[in-house]
PDB file of C-alpha atoms in Angstrom:
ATOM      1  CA  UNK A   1      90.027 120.324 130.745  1.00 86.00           C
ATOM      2  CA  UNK A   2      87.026 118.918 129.729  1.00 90.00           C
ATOM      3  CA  UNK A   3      86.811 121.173 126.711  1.00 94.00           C
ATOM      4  CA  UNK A   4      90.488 120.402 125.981  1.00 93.00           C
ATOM      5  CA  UNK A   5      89.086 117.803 122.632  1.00 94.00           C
ATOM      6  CA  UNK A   6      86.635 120.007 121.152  1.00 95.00           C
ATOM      7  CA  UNK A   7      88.615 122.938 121.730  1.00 96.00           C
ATOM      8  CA  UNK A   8      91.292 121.023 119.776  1.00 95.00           C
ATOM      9  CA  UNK A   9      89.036 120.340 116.860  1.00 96.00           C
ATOM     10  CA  UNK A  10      87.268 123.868 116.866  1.00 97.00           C
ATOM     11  CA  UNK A  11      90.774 125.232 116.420  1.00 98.00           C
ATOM     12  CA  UNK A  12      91.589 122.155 113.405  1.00 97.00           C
ATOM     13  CA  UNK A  13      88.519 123.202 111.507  1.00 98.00           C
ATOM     14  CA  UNK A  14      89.014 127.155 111.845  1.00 98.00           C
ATOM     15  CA  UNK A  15      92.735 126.125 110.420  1.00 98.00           C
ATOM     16  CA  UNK A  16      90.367 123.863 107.302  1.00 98.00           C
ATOM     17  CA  UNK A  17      88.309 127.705 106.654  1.00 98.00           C
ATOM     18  CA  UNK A  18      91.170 129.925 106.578  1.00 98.00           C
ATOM     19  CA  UNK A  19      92.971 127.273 103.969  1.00 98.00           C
ATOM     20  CA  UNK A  20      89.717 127.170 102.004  1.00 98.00           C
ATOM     21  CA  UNK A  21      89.094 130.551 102.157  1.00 98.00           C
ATOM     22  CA  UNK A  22      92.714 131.244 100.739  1.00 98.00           C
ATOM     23  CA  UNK A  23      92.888 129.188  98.374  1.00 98.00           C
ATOM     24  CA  UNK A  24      89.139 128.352  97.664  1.00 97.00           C
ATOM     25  CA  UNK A  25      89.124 125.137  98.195  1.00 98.00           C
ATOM     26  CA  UNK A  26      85.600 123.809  99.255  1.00 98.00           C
ATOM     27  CA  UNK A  27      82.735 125.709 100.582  1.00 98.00           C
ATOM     28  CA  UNK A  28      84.477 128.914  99.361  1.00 98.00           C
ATOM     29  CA  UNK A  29      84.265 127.021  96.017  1.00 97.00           C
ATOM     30  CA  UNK A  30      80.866 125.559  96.107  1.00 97.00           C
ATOM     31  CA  UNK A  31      79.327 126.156  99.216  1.00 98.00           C
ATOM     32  CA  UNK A  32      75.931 124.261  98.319  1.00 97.00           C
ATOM     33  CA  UNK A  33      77.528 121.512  96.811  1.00 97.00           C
ATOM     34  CA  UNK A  34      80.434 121.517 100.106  1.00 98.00           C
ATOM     35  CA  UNK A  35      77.836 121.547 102.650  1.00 98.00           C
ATOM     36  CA  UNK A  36      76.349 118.531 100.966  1.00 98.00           C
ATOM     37  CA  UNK A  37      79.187 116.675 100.109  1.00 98.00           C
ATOM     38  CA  UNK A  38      80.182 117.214 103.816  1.00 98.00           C
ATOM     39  CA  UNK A  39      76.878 116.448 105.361  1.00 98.00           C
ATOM     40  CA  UNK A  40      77.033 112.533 103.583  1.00 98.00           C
ATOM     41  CA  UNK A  41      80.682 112.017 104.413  1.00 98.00           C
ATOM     42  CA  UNK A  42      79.454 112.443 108.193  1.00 98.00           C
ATOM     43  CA  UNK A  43      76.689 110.681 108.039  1.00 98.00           C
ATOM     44  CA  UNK A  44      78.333 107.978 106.459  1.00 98.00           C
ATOM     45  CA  UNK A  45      81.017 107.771 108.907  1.00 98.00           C
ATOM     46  CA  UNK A  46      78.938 107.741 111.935  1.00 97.00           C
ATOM     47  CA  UNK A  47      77.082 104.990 110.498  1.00 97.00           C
ATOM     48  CA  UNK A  48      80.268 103.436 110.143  1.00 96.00           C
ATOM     49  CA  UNK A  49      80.980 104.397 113.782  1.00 95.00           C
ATOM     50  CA  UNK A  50      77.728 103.084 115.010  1.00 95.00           C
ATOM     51  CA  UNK A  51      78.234 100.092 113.340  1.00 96.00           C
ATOM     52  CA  UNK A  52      81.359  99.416 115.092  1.00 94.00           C
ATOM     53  CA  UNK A  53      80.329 100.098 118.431  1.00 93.00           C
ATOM     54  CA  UNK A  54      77.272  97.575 117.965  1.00 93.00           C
ATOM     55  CA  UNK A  55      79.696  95.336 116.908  1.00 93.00           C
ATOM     56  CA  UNK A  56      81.728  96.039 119.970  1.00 93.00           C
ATOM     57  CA  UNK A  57      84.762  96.788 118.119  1.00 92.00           C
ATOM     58  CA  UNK A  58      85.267 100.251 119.827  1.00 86.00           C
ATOM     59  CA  UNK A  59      84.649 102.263 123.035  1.00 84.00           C
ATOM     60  CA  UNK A  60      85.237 105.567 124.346  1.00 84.00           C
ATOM     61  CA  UNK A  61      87.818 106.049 126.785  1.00 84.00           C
ATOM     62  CA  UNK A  62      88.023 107.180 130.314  1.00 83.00           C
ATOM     63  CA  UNK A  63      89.610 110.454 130.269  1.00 88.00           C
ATOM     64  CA  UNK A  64      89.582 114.103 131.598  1.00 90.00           C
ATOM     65  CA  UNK A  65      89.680 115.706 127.581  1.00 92.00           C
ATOM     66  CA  UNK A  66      85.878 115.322 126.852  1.00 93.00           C
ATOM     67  CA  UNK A  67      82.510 116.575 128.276  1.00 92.00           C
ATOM     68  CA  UNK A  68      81.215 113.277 128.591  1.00 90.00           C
ATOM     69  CA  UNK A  69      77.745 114.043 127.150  1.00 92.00           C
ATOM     70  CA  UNK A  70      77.046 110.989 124.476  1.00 92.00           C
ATOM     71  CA  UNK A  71      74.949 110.954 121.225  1.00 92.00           C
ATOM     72  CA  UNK A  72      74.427 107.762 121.095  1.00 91.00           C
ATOM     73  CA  UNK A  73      76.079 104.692 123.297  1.00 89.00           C
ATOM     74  CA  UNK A  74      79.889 104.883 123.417  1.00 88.00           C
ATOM     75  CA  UNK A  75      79.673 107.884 120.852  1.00 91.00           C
ATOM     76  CA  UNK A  76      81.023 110.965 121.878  1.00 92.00           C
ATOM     77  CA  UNK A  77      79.111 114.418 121.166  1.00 94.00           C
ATOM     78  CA  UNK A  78      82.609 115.468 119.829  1.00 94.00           C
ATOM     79  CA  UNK A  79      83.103 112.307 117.171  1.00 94.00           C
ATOM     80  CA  UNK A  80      80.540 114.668 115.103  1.00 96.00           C
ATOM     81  CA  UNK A  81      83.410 117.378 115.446  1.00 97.00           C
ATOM     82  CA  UNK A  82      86.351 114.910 114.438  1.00 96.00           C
ATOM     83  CA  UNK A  83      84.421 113.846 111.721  1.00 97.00           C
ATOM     84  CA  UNK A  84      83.891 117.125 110.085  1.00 98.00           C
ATOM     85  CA  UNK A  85      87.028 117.739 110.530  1.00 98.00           C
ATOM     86  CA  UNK A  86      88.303 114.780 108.444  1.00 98.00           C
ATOM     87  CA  UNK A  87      85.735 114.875 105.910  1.00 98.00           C
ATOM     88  CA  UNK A  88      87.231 119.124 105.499  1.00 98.00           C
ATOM     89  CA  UNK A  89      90.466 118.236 105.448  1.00 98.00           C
ATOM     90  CA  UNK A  90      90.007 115.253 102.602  1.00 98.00           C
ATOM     91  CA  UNK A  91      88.023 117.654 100.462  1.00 98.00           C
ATOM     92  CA  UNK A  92      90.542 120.584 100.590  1.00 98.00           C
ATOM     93  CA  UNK A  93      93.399 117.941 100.053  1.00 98.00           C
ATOM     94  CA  UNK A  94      91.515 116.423  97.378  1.00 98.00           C
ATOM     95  CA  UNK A  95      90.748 119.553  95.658  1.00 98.00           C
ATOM     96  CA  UNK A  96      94.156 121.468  95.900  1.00 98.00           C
ATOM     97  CA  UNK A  97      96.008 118.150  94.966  1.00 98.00           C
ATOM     98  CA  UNK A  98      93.111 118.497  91.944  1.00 97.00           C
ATOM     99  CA  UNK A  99      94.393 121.926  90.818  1.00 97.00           C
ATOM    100  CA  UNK A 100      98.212 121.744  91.243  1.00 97.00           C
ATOM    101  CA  UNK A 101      97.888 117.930  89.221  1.00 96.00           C
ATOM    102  CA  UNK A 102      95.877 119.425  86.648  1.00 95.00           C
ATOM    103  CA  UNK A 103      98.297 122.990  86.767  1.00 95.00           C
ATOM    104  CA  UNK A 104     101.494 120.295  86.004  1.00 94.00           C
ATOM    105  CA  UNK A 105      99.502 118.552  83.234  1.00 91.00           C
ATOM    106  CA  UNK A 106      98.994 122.067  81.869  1.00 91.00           C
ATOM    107  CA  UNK A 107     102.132 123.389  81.990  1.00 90.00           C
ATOM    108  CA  UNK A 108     103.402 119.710  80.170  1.00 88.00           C
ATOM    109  CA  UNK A 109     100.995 120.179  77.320  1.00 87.00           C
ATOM    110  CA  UNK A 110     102.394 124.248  77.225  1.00 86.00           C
ATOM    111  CA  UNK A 111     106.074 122.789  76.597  1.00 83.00           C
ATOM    112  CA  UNK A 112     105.367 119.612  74.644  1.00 82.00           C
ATOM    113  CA  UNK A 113     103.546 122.080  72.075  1.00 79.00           C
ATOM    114  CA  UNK A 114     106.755 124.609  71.825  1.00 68.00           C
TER     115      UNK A 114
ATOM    116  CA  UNK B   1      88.426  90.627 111.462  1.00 89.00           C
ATOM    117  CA  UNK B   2      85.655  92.017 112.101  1.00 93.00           C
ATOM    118  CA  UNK B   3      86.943  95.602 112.084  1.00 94.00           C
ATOM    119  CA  UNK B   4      88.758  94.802 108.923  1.00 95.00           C
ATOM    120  CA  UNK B   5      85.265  92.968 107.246  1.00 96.00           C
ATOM    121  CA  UNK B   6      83.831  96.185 108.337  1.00 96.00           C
ATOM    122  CA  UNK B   7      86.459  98.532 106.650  1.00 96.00           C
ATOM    123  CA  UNK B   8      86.153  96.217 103.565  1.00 97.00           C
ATOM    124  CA  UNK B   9      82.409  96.777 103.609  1.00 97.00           C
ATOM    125  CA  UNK B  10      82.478 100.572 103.867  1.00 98.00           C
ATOM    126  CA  UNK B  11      85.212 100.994 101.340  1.00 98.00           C
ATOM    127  CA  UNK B  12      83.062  99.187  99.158  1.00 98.00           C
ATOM    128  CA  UNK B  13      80.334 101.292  99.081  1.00 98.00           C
ATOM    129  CA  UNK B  14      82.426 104.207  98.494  1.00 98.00           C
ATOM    130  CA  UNK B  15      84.090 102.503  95.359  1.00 98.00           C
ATOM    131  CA  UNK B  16      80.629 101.509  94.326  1.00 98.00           C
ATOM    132  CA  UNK B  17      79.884 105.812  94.217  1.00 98.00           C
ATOM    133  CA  UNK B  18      83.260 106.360  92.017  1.00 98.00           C
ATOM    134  CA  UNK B  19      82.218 103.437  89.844  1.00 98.00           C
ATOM    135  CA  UNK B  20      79.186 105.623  89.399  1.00 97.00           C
ATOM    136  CA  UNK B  21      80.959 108.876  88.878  1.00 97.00           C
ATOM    137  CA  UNK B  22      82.753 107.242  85.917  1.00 96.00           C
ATOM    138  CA  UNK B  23      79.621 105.985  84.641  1.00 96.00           C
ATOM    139  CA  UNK B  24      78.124 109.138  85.335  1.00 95.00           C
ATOM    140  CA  UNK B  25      81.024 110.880  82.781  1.00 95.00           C
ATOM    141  CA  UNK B  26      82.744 113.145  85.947  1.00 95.00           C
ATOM    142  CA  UNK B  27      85.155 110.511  86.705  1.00 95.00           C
ATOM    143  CA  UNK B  28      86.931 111.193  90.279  1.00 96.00           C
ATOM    144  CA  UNK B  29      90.650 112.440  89.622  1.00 97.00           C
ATOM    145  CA  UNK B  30      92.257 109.037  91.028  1.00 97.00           C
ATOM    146  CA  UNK B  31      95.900 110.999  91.007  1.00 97.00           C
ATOM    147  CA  UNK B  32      94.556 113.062  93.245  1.00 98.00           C
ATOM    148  CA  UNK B  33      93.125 110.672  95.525  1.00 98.00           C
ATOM    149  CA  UNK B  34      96.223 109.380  95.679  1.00 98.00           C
ATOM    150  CA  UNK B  35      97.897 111.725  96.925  1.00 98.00           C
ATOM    151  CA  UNK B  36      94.975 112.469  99.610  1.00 98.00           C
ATOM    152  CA  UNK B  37      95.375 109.688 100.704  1.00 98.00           C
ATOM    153  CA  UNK B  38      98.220 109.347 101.096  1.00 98.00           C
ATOM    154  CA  UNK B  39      98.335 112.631 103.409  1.00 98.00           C
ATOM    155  CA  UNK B  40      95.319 111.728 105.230  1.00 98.00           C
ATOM    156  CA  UNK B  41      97.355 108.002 105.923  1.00 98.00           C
ATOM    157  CA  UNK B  42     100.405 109.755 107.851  1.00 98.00           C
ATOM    158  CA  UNK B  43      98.264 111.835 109.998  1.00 97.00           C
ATOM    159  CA  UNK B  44      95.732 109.743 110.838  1.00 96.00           C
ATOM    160  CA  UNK B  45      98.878 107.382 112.365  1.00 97.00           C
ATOM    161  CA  UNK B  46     100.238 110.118 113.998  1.00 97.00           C
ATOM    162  CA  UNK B  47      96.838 111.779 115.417  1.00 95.00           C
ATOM    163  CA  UNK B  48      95.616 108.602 116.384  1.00 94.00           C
ATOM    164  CA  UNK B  49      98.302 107.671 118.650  1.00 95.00           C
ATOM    165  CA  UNK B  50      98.085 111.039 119.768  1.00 93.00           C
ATOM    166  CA  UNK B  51      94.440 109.994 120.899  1.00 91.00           C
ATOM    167  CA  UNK B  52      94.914 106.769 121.726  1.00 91.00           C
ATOM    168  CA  UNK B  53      97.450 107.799 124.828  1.00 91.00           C
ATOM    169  CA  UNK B  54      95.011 110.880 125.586  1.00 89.00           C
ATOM    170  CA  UNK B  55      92.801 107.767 126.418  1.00 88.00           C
ATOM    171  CA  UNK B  56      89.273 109.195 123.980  1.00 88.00           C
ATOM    172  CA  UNK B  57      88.936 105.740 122.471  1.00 85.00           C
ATOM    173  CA  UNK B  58      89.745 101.685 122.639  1.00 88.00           C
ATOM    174  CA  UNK B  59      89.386  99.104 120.959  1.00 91.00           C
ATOM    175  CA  UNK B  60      88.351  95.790 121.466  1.00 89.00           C
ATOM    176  CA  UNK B  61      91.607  93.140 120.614  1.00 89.00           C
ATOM    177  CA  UNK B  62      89.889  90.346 119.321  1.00 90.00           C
ATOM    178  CA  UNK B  63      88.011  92.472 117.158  1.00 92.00           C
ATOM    179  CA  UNK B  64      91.496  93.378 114.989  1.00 93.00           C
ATOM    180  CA  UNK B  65      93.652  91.366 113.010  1.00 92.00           C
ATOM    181  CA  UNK B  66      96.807  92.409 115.309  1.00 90.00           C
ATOM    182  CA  UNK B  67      99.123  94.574 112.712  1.00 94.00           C
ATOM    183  CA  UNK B  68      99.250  97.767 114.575  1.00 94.00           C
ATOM    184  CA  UNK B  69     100.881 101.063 113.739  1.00 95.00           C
ATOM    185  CA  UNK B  70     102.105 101.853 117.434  1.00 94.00           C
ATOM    186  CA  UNK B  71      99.316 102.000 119.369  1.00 93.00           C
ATOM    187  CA  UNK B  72      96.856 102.770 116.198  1.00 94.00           C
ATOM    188  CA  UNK B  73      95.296  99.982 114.525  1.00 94.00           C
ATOM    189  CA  UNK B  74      96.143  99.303 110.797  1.00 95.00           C
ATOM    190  CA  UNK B  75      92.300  99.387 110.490  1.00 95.00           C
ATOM    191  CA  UNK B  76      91.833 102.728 111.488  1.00 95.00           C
ATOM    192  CA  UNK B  77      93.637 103.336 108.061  1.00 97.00           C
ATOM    193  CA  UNK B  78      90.362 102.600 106.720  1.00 97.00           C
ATOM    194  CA  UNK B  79      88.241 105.562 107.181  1.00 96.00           C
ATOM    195  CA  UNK B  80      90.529 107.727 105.073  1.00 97.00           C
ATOM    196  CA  UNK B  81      90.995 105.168 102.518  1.00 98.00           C
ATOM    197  CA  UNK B  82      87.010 105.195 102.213  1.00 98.00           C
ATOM    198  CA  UNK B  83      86.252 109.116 102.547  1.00 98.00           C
ATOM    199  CA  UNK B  84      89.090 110.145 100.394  1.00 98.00           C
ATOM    200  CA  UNK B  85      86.925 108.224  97.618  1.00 98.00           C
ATOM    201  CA  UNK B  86      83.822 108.722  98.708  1.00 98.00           C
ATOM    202  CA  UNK B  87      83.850 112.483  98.797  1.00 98.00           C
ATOM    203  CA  UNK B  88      85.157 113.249  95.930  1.00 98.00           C
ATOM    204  CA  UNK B  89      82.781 111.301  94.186  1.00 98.00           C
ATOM    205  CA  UNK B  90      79.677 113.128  95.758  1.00 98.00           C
ATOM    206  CA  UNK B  91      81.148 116.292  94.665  1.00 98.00           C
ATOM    207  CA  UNK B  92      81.578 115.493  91.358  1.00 97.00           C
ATOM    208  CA  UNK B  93      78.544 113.648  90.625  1.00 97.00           C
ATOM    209  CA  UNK B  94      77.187 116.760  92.328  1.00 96.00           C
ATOM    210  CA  UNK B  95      79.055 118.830  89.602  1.00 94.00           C
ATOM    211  CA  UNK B  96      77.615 117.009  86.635  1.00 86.00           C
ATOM    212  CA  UNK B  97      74.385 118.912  85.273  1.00 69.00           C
ATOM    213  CA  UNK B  98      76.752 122.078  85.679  1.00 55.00           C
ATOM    214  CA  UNK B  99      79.133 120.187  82.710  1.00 54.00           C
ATOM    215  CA  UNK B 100      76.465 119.311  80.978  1.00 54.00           C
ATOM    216  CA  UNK B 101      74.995 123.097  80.835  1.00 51.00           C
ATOM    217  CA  UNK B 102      78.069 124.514  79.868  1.00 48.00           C
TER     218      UNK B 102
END
């Protein structure tokens, strides 16, 4: 049970490869420039986290669906998991809403020229 | 307010890195963003009152300005706002000595 959370994300961010990988997305687009553009998104967001704890804005609950083994005070091993996972899932939104924008815009020009 | 003055904060830094993509001449697609974001928005309502009631995280009530989504925070909406913006911009000012080769 105490699994149950990062089990949960592991499973999110296999489902964030195999969409990448399909439709190369991310790292199976740019895996240099992925891994760094993922690396600052979660370092800037556990700043961000950080910062909220210290300011006593948030606190981890009380509840069987973790392991209980902390990075830092009130921060959860598995916030490093969540936050991959919604820095993947930005990048492959941003990038296949980036290629089906720029596929209508195409396909507008195509007709406005006949 | 202070989780909001906090959001506000953070969001600014990641405008500050578009503003420099623009300058930069790889300009974030904002369209795009858009529509990230606007994803992102309705599942981070729905997965955070998902974990909310599994009980991995609280907040502190006088910390928020009350206008809640549920039991999610219309704060929370904040870190989506801010890496939908962000990230994008890292990639592309990543991207730019790639343009300029080609």
């Amino acid at each position: 049970m105490s699994l149950a959370y990062a089990g949960a994300l592991l499973l999110s961010i296999g489902g964030m490869v195999v969409l990448d990988h399909r439709h190369r997305l991310f790292f199976f687009a740019d895996a240099v420039r992925a891994a760094v553009v993922l690396a600052t998104g979660v370092a800037f967001l556990v700043v961000w986290d950080l910062v909220g704890v210290g300011l006593g804005i948030f606190f981890r609950g009380q509840t069987p669906f973790m392991t209980g083994l902390l990075l830092a005070p009130e921060l959860p091993v598995e916030e490093i998991g969540f936050l991959t996972l919604l820095c993947y899932l930005t990048m492959n939104l941003y990038a296949g809403f980036s290629r089906w924008l720029r596929r209508r815009e195409d396909a507008g020009r195509a007709e406005r020229v006949r | 307010m202070t989780y909001l003055v906090l959001d506000v904060v953070f969001i600014g830094v990641a405008a500050v890195v578009v503003l420099a993509a623009r300058a930069a001449g790889v300009p974030v697609r904002l369209r795009a963003v858009a529509w990230t974001v606007a994803v992102l928005a309705v599942m981070t309502i729905v997965f955070d009152n998902l974990m909310i009631a599994a009980g991995l995280f609280e907040f502190a009530d006088e910390h928020l300005v009350g206008l809640m989504f549920w039991r999610a925070p219309v704060e929370d909406l904040g870190y989506p706002v801010a890496v939908a913006l962000l990230l994008p911009a890292v990639w592309s000012l990543l991207g730019r000595r790639r343009q300029r080769e080609a």
